[in-house]
Amino acid sequence: METFQKPLTQEEEAEYIRLLRDGSPEEAEQAQKTLVERNLRLVVHIVKKYQSADEDIEDFISIGCIGLIKAIRTFDEKKGRLATYACRCIENELLMFLRGKKKSSREVSLFEPIGQDKEGNEIHLVDVIEQNQPDIVENMELTGNIKRLFTLIDANLTERERQIIIMRYGLYGNREVTQNEIGEKLGISRSYVSRIEKKALSKLREKFEQG
């Protein structure tokens, strides 16, 4: 693997984003090229989480670069650093690729014969596979969303909101408790617990949808 160029500083990144938005066509093209090159390390880092041993890493890097380019073209610098936003775009592109690949593979292979039963009848993979097997790609995405949700809880809720959400939904290994139980423990009414819970969930939903 080639040696990657060092990441841009925040000031350099802001300047290339400005050129991409407001520069001449030549400046914008060069700015995008530089932003891609200087963030290629990020693509490879994320690709390594999704690539399996029997798949070509170059294909995954190409897909990841598509996500990176989409991130560069749609990035809003008012919302932080490009790398943070690009990570989500790159992962989304890889997940879509894996879903499509999995669907294609399943269409080809599920009905291929894999053996015979005692009567000599052909057995197909679709005959023996569990229909409720966990979806690995969806589980990967779910795991990422759960981690992000915990981060949002810590970053956006007040101490009381966080306390109520943790107790109410049994987070961090705790037991789920009712609003009445929470009210008794905190010395407040059940209706007040309900209002705080709804407000906290509304905050989390808003932040989550913002990306």
PDB file of C-alpha atoms in Angstrom:
ATOM      1  CA  MET A   1       0.000   0.000   0.000  1.00  0.00           C
ATOM      2  CA  GLU A   2       1.331   3.436  -0.906  1.00  0.00           C
ATOM      3  CA  THR A   3       2.431   5.920   1.717  1.00  0.00           C
ATOM      4  CA  PHE A   4      -0.384   8.336   2.426  1.00  0.00           C
ATOM      5  CA  GLN A   5      -0.032  12.077   2.524  1.00  0.00           C
ATOM      6  CA  LYS A   6      -0.474  13.637   5.933  1.00  0.00           C
ATOM      7  CA  PRO A   7      -3.954  14.936   6.850  1.00  0.00           C
ATOM      8  CA  LEU A   8      -4.773  18.576   6.261  1.00  0.00           C
ATOM      9  CA  THR A   9      -4.728  21.037   9.110  1.00  0.00           C
ATOM     10  CA  GLN A  10      -8.059  22.635   9.974  1.00  0.00           C
ATOM     11  CA  GLU A  11      -6.963  25.857   8.258  1.00  0.00           C
ATOM     12  CA  GLU A  12      -5.824  24.038   5.110  1.00  0.00           C
ATOM     13  CA  GLU A  13      -9.036  22.051   4.987  1.00  0.00           C
ATOM     14  CA  ALA A  14     -11.147  25.212   5.292  1.00  0.00           C
ATOM     15  CA  GLU A  15      -9.233  26.840   2.433  1.00  0.00           C
ATOM     16  CA  TYR A  16      -9.689  23.875   0.096  1.00  0.00           C
ATOM     17  CA  ILE A  17     -13.383  23.700   0.972  1.00  0.00           C
ATOM     18  CA  ARG A  18     -13.652  27.406   0.132  1.00  0.00           C
ATOM     19  CA  LEU A  19     -11.944  26.870  -3.226  1.00  0.00           C
ATOM     20  CA  LEU A  20     -14.234  23.942  -3.939  1.00  0.00           C
ATOM     21  CA  ARG A  21     -17.271  26.154  -3.344  1.00  0.00           C
ATOM     22  CA  ASP A  22     -16.126  29.527  -4.677  1.00  0.00           C
ATOM     23  CA  GLY A  23     -13.020  28.955  -6.790  1.00  0.00           C
ATOM     24  CA  SER A  24     -12.704  28.719 -10.530  1.00  0.00           C
ATOM     25  CA  PRO A  25     -13.501  25.351 -12.155  1.00  0.00           C
ATOM     26  CA  GLU A  26      -9.784  24.559 -12.233  1.00  0.00           C
ATOM     27  CA  GLU A  27      -9.337  25.545  -8.580  1.00  0.00           C
ATOM     28  CA  ALA A  28     -12.399  23.551  -7.544  1.00  0.00           C
ATOM     29  CA  GLU A  29     -11.163  20.451  -9.382  1.00  0.00           C
ATOM     30  CA  GLN A  30      -7.721  20.704  -7.799  1.00  0.00           C
ATOM     31  CA  ALA A  31      -9.249  21.348  -4.354  1.00  0.00           C
ATOM     32  CA  GLN A  32     -11.403  18.216  -4.595  1.00  0.00           C
ATOM     33  CA  LYS A  33      -8.406  16.171  -5.741  1.00  0.00           C
ATOM     34  CA  THR A  34      -6.351  17.402  -2.788  1.00  0.00           C
ATOM     35  CA  LEU A  35      -9.150  16.758  -0.297  1.00  0.00           C
ATOM     36  CA  VAL A  36      -9.497  13.197  -1.592  1.00  0.00           C
ATOM     37  CA  GLU A  37      -5.762  12.512  -1.533  1.00  0.00           C
ATOM     38  CA  ARG A  38      -5.265  13.913   1.947  1.00  0.00           C
ATOM     39  CA  ASN A  39      -8.194  11.886   3.342  1.00  0.00           C
ATOM     40  CA  LEU A  40      -7.393   8.599   1.597  1.00  0.00           C
ATOM     41  CA  ARG A  41      -5.879   7.287   4.827  1.00  0.00           C
ATOM     42  CA  LEU A  42      -9.359   7.586   6.375  1.00  0.00           C
ATOM     43  CA  VAL A  43     -10.894   5.516   3.579  1.00  0.00           C
ATOM     44  CA  VAL A  44      -8.388   2.697   4.063  1.00  0.00           C
ATOM     45  CA  HIS A  45      -8.857   2.739   7.828  1.00  0.00           C
ATOM     46  CA  ILE A  46     -12.634   2.300   7.468  1.00  0.00           C
ATOM     47  CA  VAL A  47     -12.346  -0.255   4.655  1.00  0.00           C
ATOM     48  CA  LYS A  48     -10.295  -2.554   6.882  1.00  0.00           C
ATOM     49  CA  LYS A  49     -13.322  -2.925   9.201  1.00  0.00           C
ATOM     50  CA  TYR A  50     -15.530  -4.220   6.396  1.00  0.00           C
ATOM     51  CA  GLN A  51     -13.225  -6.136   4.070  1.00  0.00           C
ATOM     52  CA  SER A  52     -13.038  -9.899   4.467  1.00  0.00           C
ATOM     53  CA  ALA A  53      -9.996 -12.013   3.641  1.00  0.00           C
ATOM     54  CA  ASP A  54     -11.306 -13.291   0.293  1.00  0.00           C
ATOM     55  CA  GLU A  55     -12.181  -9.874  -1.141  1.00  0.00           C
ATOM     56  CA  ASP A  56      -9.985  -7.407  -3.016  1.00  0.00           C
ATOM     57  CA  ILE A  57      -9.193  -4.383  -0.866  1.00  0.00           C
ATOM     58  CA  GLU A  58      -8.785  -2.224  -3.977  1.00  0.00           C
ATOM     59  CA  ASP A  59     -12.482  -2.709  -4.809  1.00  0.00           C
ATOM     60  CA  PHE A  60     -13.430  -1.633  -1.314  1.00  0.00           C
ATOM     61  CA  ILE A  61     -11.137   1.406  -1.463  1.00  0.00           C
ATOM     62  CA  SER A  62     -12.770   2.444  -4.747  1.00  0.00           C
ATOM     63  CA  ILE A  63     -16.208   2.228  -3.144  1.00  0.00           C
ATOM     64  CA  GLY A  64     -14.960   4.076  -0.073  1.00  0.00           C
ATOM     65  CA  CYS A  65     -13.557   6.841  -2.272  1.00  0.00           C
ATOM     66  CA  ILE A  66     -16.999   7.313  -3.820  1.00  0.00           C
ATOM     67  CA  GLY A  67     -18.343   7.924  -0.318  1.00  0.00           C
ATOM     68  CA  LEU A  68     -15.478  10.320   0.390  1.00  0.00           C
ATOM     69  CA  ILE A  69     -16.167  12.328  -2.777  1.00  0.00           C
ATOM     70  CA  LYS A  70     -19.863  12.521  -1.894  1.00  0.00           C
ATOM     71  CA  ALA A  71     -18.889  13.763   1.562  1.00  0.00           C
ATOM     72  CA  ILE A  72     -16.577  16.426   0.123  1.00  0.00           C
ATOM     73  CA  ARG A  73     -19.259  17.676  -2.261  1.00  0.00           C
ATOM     74  CA  THR A  74     -22.015  17.875   0.373  1.00  0.00           C
ATOM     75  CA  PHE A  75     -19.984  18.870   3.447  1.00  0.00           C
ATOM     76  CA  ASP A  76     -21.156  21.824   5.545  1.00  0.00           C
ATOM     77  CA  GLU A  77     -18.101  23.239   7.304  1.00  0.00           C
ATOM     78  CA  LYS A  78     -20.333  24.851   9.940  1.00  0.00           C
ATOM     79  CA  LYS A  79     -20.966  21.386  11.391  1.00  0.00           C
ATOM     80  CA  GLY A  80     -17.376  20.494  12.277  1.00  0.00           C
ATOM     81  CA  ARG A  81     -14.512  18.679  10.545  1.00  0.00           C
ATOM     82  CA  LEU A  82     -14.772  16.938   7.208  1.00  0.00           C
ATOM     83  CA  ALA A  83     -13.304  13.686   8.562  1.00  0.00           C
ATOM     84  CA  THR A  84     -16.188  13.172  10.987  1.00  0.00           C
ATOM     85  CA  TYR A  85     -18.795  13.642   8.272  1.00  0.00           C
ATOM     86  CA  ALA A  86     -16.797  11.657   5.721  1.00  0.00           C
ATOM     87  CA  CYS A  87     -16.605   8.613   8.014  1.00  0.00           C
ATOM     88  CA  ARG A  88     -20.387   8.248   7.907  1.00  0.00           C
ATOM     89  CA  CYS A  89     -20.545   8.758   4.126  1.00  0.00           C
ATOM     90  CA  ILE A  90     -17.779   6.224   3.495  1.00  0.00           C
ATOM     91  CA  GLU A  91     -19.394   3.649   5.791  1.00  0.00           C
ATOM     92  CA  ASN A  92     -22.806   4.200   4.171  1.00  0.00           C
ATOM     93  CA  GLU A  93     -21.320   3.609   0.714  1.00  0.00           C
ATOM     94  CA  LEU A  94     -19.599   0.424   1.862  1.00  0.00           C
ATOM     95  CA  LEU A  95     -22.752  -0.869   3.542  1.00  0.00           C
ATOM     96  CA  MET A  96     -24.798  -0.274   0.382  1.00  0.00           C
ATOM     97  CA  PHE A  97     -22.131  -2.104  -1.630  1.00  0.00           C
ATOM     98  CA  LEU A  98     -22.152  -5.047   0.783  1.00  0.00           C
ATOM     99  CA  ARG A  99     -25.951  -5.255   0.757  1.00  0.00           C
ATOM    100  CA  GLY A 100     -25.993  -5.304  -3.041  1.00  0.00           C
ATOM    101  CA  LYS A 101     -23.241  -7.901  -3.161  1.00  0.00           C
ATOM    102  CA  LYS A 102     -24.959 -10.068  -0.585  1.00  0.00           C
ATOM    103  CA  LYS A 103     -28.260  -9.877  -2.471  1.00  0.00           C
ATOM    104  CA  SER A 104     -26.597 -10.792  -5.761  1.00  0.00           C
ATOM    105  CA  SER A 105     -24.708 -13.685  -4.164  1.00  0.00           C
ATOM    106  CA  ARG A 106     -27.859 -14.975  -2.536  1.00  0.00           C
ATOM    107  CA  GLU A 107     -29.806 -14.886  -5.802  1.00  0.00           C
ATOM    108  CA  VAL A 108     -27.117 -16.980  -7.494  1.00  0.00           C
ATOM    109  CA  SER A 109     -26.313 -19.481  -4.795  1.00  0.00           C
ATOM    110  CA  LEU A 110     -29.408 -20.241  -2.749  1.00  0.00           C
ATOM    111  CA  PHE A 111     -30.878 -22.557  -5.374  1.00  0.00           C
ATOM    112  CA  GLU A 112     -27.684 -24.364  -6.306  1.00  0.00           C
ATOM    113  CA  PRO A 113     -27.662 -28.049  -5.232  1.00  0.00           C
ATOM    114  CA  ILE A 114     -25.426 -28.797  -2.256  1.00  0.00           C
ATOM    115  CA  GLY A 115     -26.078 -32.522  -1.925  1.00  0.00           C
ATOM    116  CA  GLN A 116     -28.749 -35.201  -1.801  1.00  0.00           C
ATOM    117  CA  ASP A 117     -31.078 -36.526   0.865  1.00  0.00           C
ATOM    118  CA  LYS A 118     -31.528 -40.224   1.725  1.00  0.00           C
ATOM    119  CA  GLU A 119     -34.012 -40.639  -1.133  1.00  0.00           C
ATOM    120  CA  GLY A 120     -31.581 -39.188  -3.681  1.00  0.00           C
ATOM    121  CA  ASN A 121     -33.396 -35.876  -4.010  1.00  0.00           C
ATOM    122  CA  GLU A 122     -31.266 -32.807  -4.525  1.00  0.00           C
ATOM    123  CA  ILE A 123     -30.919 -30.541  -1.514  1.00  0.00           C
ATOM    124  CA  HIS A 124     -30.545 -26.808  -2.109  1.00  0.00           C
ATOM    125  CA  LEU A 125     -29.103 -24.273   0.274  1.00  0.00           C
ATOM    126  CA  VAL A 126     -32.475 -22.551   0.457  1.00  0.00           C
ATOM    127  CA  ASP A 127     -33.927 -25.795   1.849  1.00  0.00           C
ATOM    128  CA  VAL A 128     -31.657 -25.897   4.882  1.00  0.00           C
ATOM    129  CA  ILE A 129     -30.724 -22.319   5.648  1.00  0.00           C
ATOM    130  CA  GLU A 130     -32.445 -20.686   8.617  1.00  0.00           C
ATOM    131  CA  GLN A 131     -34.672 -17.911   7.353  1.00  0.00           C
ATOM    132  CA  ASN A 132     -34.180 -15.959  10.538  1.00  0.00           C
ATOM    133  CA  GLN A 133     -30.386 -15.915  10.463  1.00  0.00           C
ATOM    134  CA  PRO A 134     -29.005 -12.568  11.622  1.00  0.00           C
ATOM    135  CA  ASP A 135     -28.181 -10.075   8.892  1.00  0.00           C
ATOM    136  CA  ILE A 136     -24.468  -9.380   9.406  1.00  0.00           C
ATOM    137  CA  VAL A 137     -24.468  -6.101   7.496  1.00  0.00           C
ATOM    138  CA  GLU A 138     -27.517  -4.816   9.338  1.00  0.00           C
ATOM    139  CA  ASN A 139     -25.974  -5.896  12.640  1.00  0.00           C
ATOM    140  CA  MET A 140     -22.823  -3.938  11.800  1.00  0.00           C
ATOM    141  CA  GLU A 141     -24.901  -0.885  11.024  1.00  0.00           C
ATOM    142  CA  LEU A 142     -26.956  -1.374  14.199  1.00  0.00           C
ATOM    143  CA  THR A 143     -23.796  -1.620  16.293  1.00  0.00           C
ATOM    144  CA  GLY A 144     -22.561   1.663  14.829  1.00  0.00           C
ATOM    145  CA  ASN A 145     -25.888   3.370  15.508  1.00  0.00           C
ATOM    146  CA  ILE A 146     -25.921   2.139  19.110  1.00  0.00           C
ATOM    147  CA  LYS A 147     -22.435   3.532  19.717  1.00  0.00           C
ATOM    148  CA  ARG A 148     -23.494   6.826  18.186  1.00  0.00           C
ATOM    149  CA  LEU A 149     -26.622   6.928  20.348  1.00  0.00           C
ATOM    150  CA  PHE A 150     -24.611   6.511  23.547  1.00  0.00           C
ATOM    151  CA  THR A 151     -22.350   9.350  22.416  1.00  0.00           C
ATOM    152  CA  LEU A 152     -25.401  11.565  21.797  1.00  0.00           C
ATOM    153  CA  ILE A 153     -26.791  10.714  25.228  1.00  0.00           C
ATOM    154  CA  ASP A 154     -23.594  11.841  26.933  1.00  0.00           C
ATOM    155  CA  ALA A 155     -23.181  14.952  24.790  1.00  0.00           C
ATOM    156  CA  ASN A 156     -26.721  16.352  24.594  1.00  0.00           C
ATOM    157  CA  LEU A 157     -28.776  15.378  27.645  1.00  0.00           C
ATOM    158  CA  THR A 158     -28.836  17.040  31.033  1.00  0.00           C
ATOM    159  CA  GLU A 159     -27.749  14.948  33.991  1.00  0.00           C
ATOM    160  CA  ARG A 160     -31.365  14.297  35.021  1.00  0.00           C
ATOM    161  CA  GLU A 161     -32.472  13.463  31.461  1.00  0.00           C
ATOM    162  CA  ARG A 162     -29.539  11.091  31.103  1.00  0.00           C
ATOM    163  CA  GLN A 163     -30.312   9.463  34.463  1.00  0.00           C
ATOM    164  CA  ILE A 164     -33.945   8.892  33.541  1.00  0.00           C
ATOM    165  CA  ILE A 165     -33.175   7.486  30.077  1.00  0.00           C
ATOM    166  CA  ILE A 166     -30.586   5.096  31.529  1.00  0.00           C
ATOM    167  CA  MET A 167     -33.015   3.794  34.163  1.00  0.00           C
ATOM    168  CA  ARG A 168     -36.043   3.748  31.891  1.00  0.00           C
ATOM    169  CA  TYR A 169     -34.386   1.687  29.137  1.00  0.00           C
ATOM    170  CA  GLY A 170     -31.937  -0.338  31.206  1.00  0.00           C
ATOM    171  CA  LEU A 171     -28.803   1.071  29.590  1.00  0.00           C
ATOM    172  CA  TYR A 172     -25.255   0.184  30.671  1.00  0.00           C
ATOM    173  CA  GLY A 173     -26.460  -3.172  31.983  1.00  0.00           C
ATOM    174  CA  ASN A 174     -29.068  -1.732  34.348  1.00  0.00           C
ATOM    175  CA  ARG A 175     -32.572  -3.117  34.826  1.00  0.00           C
ATOM    176  CA  GLU A 176     -35.425  -1.407  32.978  1.00  0.00           C
ATOM    177  CA  VAL A 177     -37.712   0.361  35.433  1.00  0.00           C
ATOM    178  CA  THR A 178     -41.117   1.975  35.176  1.00  0.00           C
ATOM    179  CA  GLN A 179     -41.822   5.689  35.311  1.00  0.00           C
ATOM    180  CA  ASN A 180     -43.427   5.166  38.734  1.00  0.00           C
ATOM    181  CA  GLU A 181     -40.271   3.517  40.079  1.00  0.00           C
ATOM    182  CA  ILE A 182     -38.118   6.324  38.690  1.00  0.00           C
ATOM    183  CA  GLY A 183     -40.404   8.917  40.248  1.00  0.00           C
ATOM    184  CA  GLU A 184     -40.192   7.246  43.639  1.00  0.00           C
ATOM    185  CA  LYS A 185     -36.410   7.010  43.452  1.00  0.00           C
ATOM    186  CA  LEU A 186     -35.937  10.637  42.379  1.00  0.00           C
ATOM    187  CA  GLY A 187     -38.719  12.070  44.497  1.00  0.00           C
ATOM    188  CA  ILE A 188     -40.753  13.432  41.582  1.00  0.00           C
ATOM    189  CA  SER A 189     -44.131  12.574  40.060  1.00  0.00           C
ATOM    190  CA  ARG A 190     -44.615   9.966  37.354  1.00  0.00           C
ATOM    191  CA  SER A 191     -46.011  12.615  34.990  1.00  0.00           C
ATOM    192  CA  TYR A 192     -42.888  14.728  35.482  1.00  0.00           C
ATOM    193  CA  VAL A 193     -40.735  11.702  34.688  1.00  0.00           C
ATOM    194  CA  SER A 194     -42.791  11.191  31.528  1.00  0.00           C
ATOM    195  CA  ARG A 195     -42.273  14.804  30.415  1.00  0.00           C
ATOM    196  CA  ILE A 196     -38.522  14.611  30.978  1.00  0.00           C
ATOM    197  CA  GLU A 197     -38.337  11.282  29.124  1.00  0.00           C
ATOM    198  CA  LYS A 198     -40.251  12.645  26.118  1.00  0.00           C
ATOM    199  CA  LYS A 199     -38.080  15.762  25.990  1.00  0.00           C
ATOM    200  CA  ALA A 200     -34.899  13.678  26.155  1.00  0.00           C
ATOM    201  CA  LEU A 201     -36.063  11.314  23.409  1.00  0.00           C
ATOM    202  CA  SER A 202     -37.016  14.286  21.240  1.00  0.00           C
ATOM    203  CA  LYS A 203     -33.518  15.728  21.671  1.00  0.00           C
ATOM    204  CA  LEU A 204     -31.897  12.424  20.764  1.00  0.00           C
ATOM    205  CA  ARG A 205     -34.120  11.934  17.726  1.00  0.00           C
ATOM    206  CA  GLU A 206     -33.324  15.428  16.433  1.00  0.00           C
ATOM    207  CA  LYS A 207     -29.562  14.997  16.885  1.00  0.00           C
ATOM    208  CA  PHE A 208     -29.620  11.519  15.386  1.00  0.00           C
ATOM    209  CA  GLU A 209     -31.483  12.679  12.273  1.00  0.00           C
ATOM    210  CA  GLN A 210     -29.052  15.549  11.808  1.00  0.00           C
ATOM    211  CA  GLY A 211     -26.345  12.959  11.174  1.00  0.00           C
TER     212      GLY A 211
END
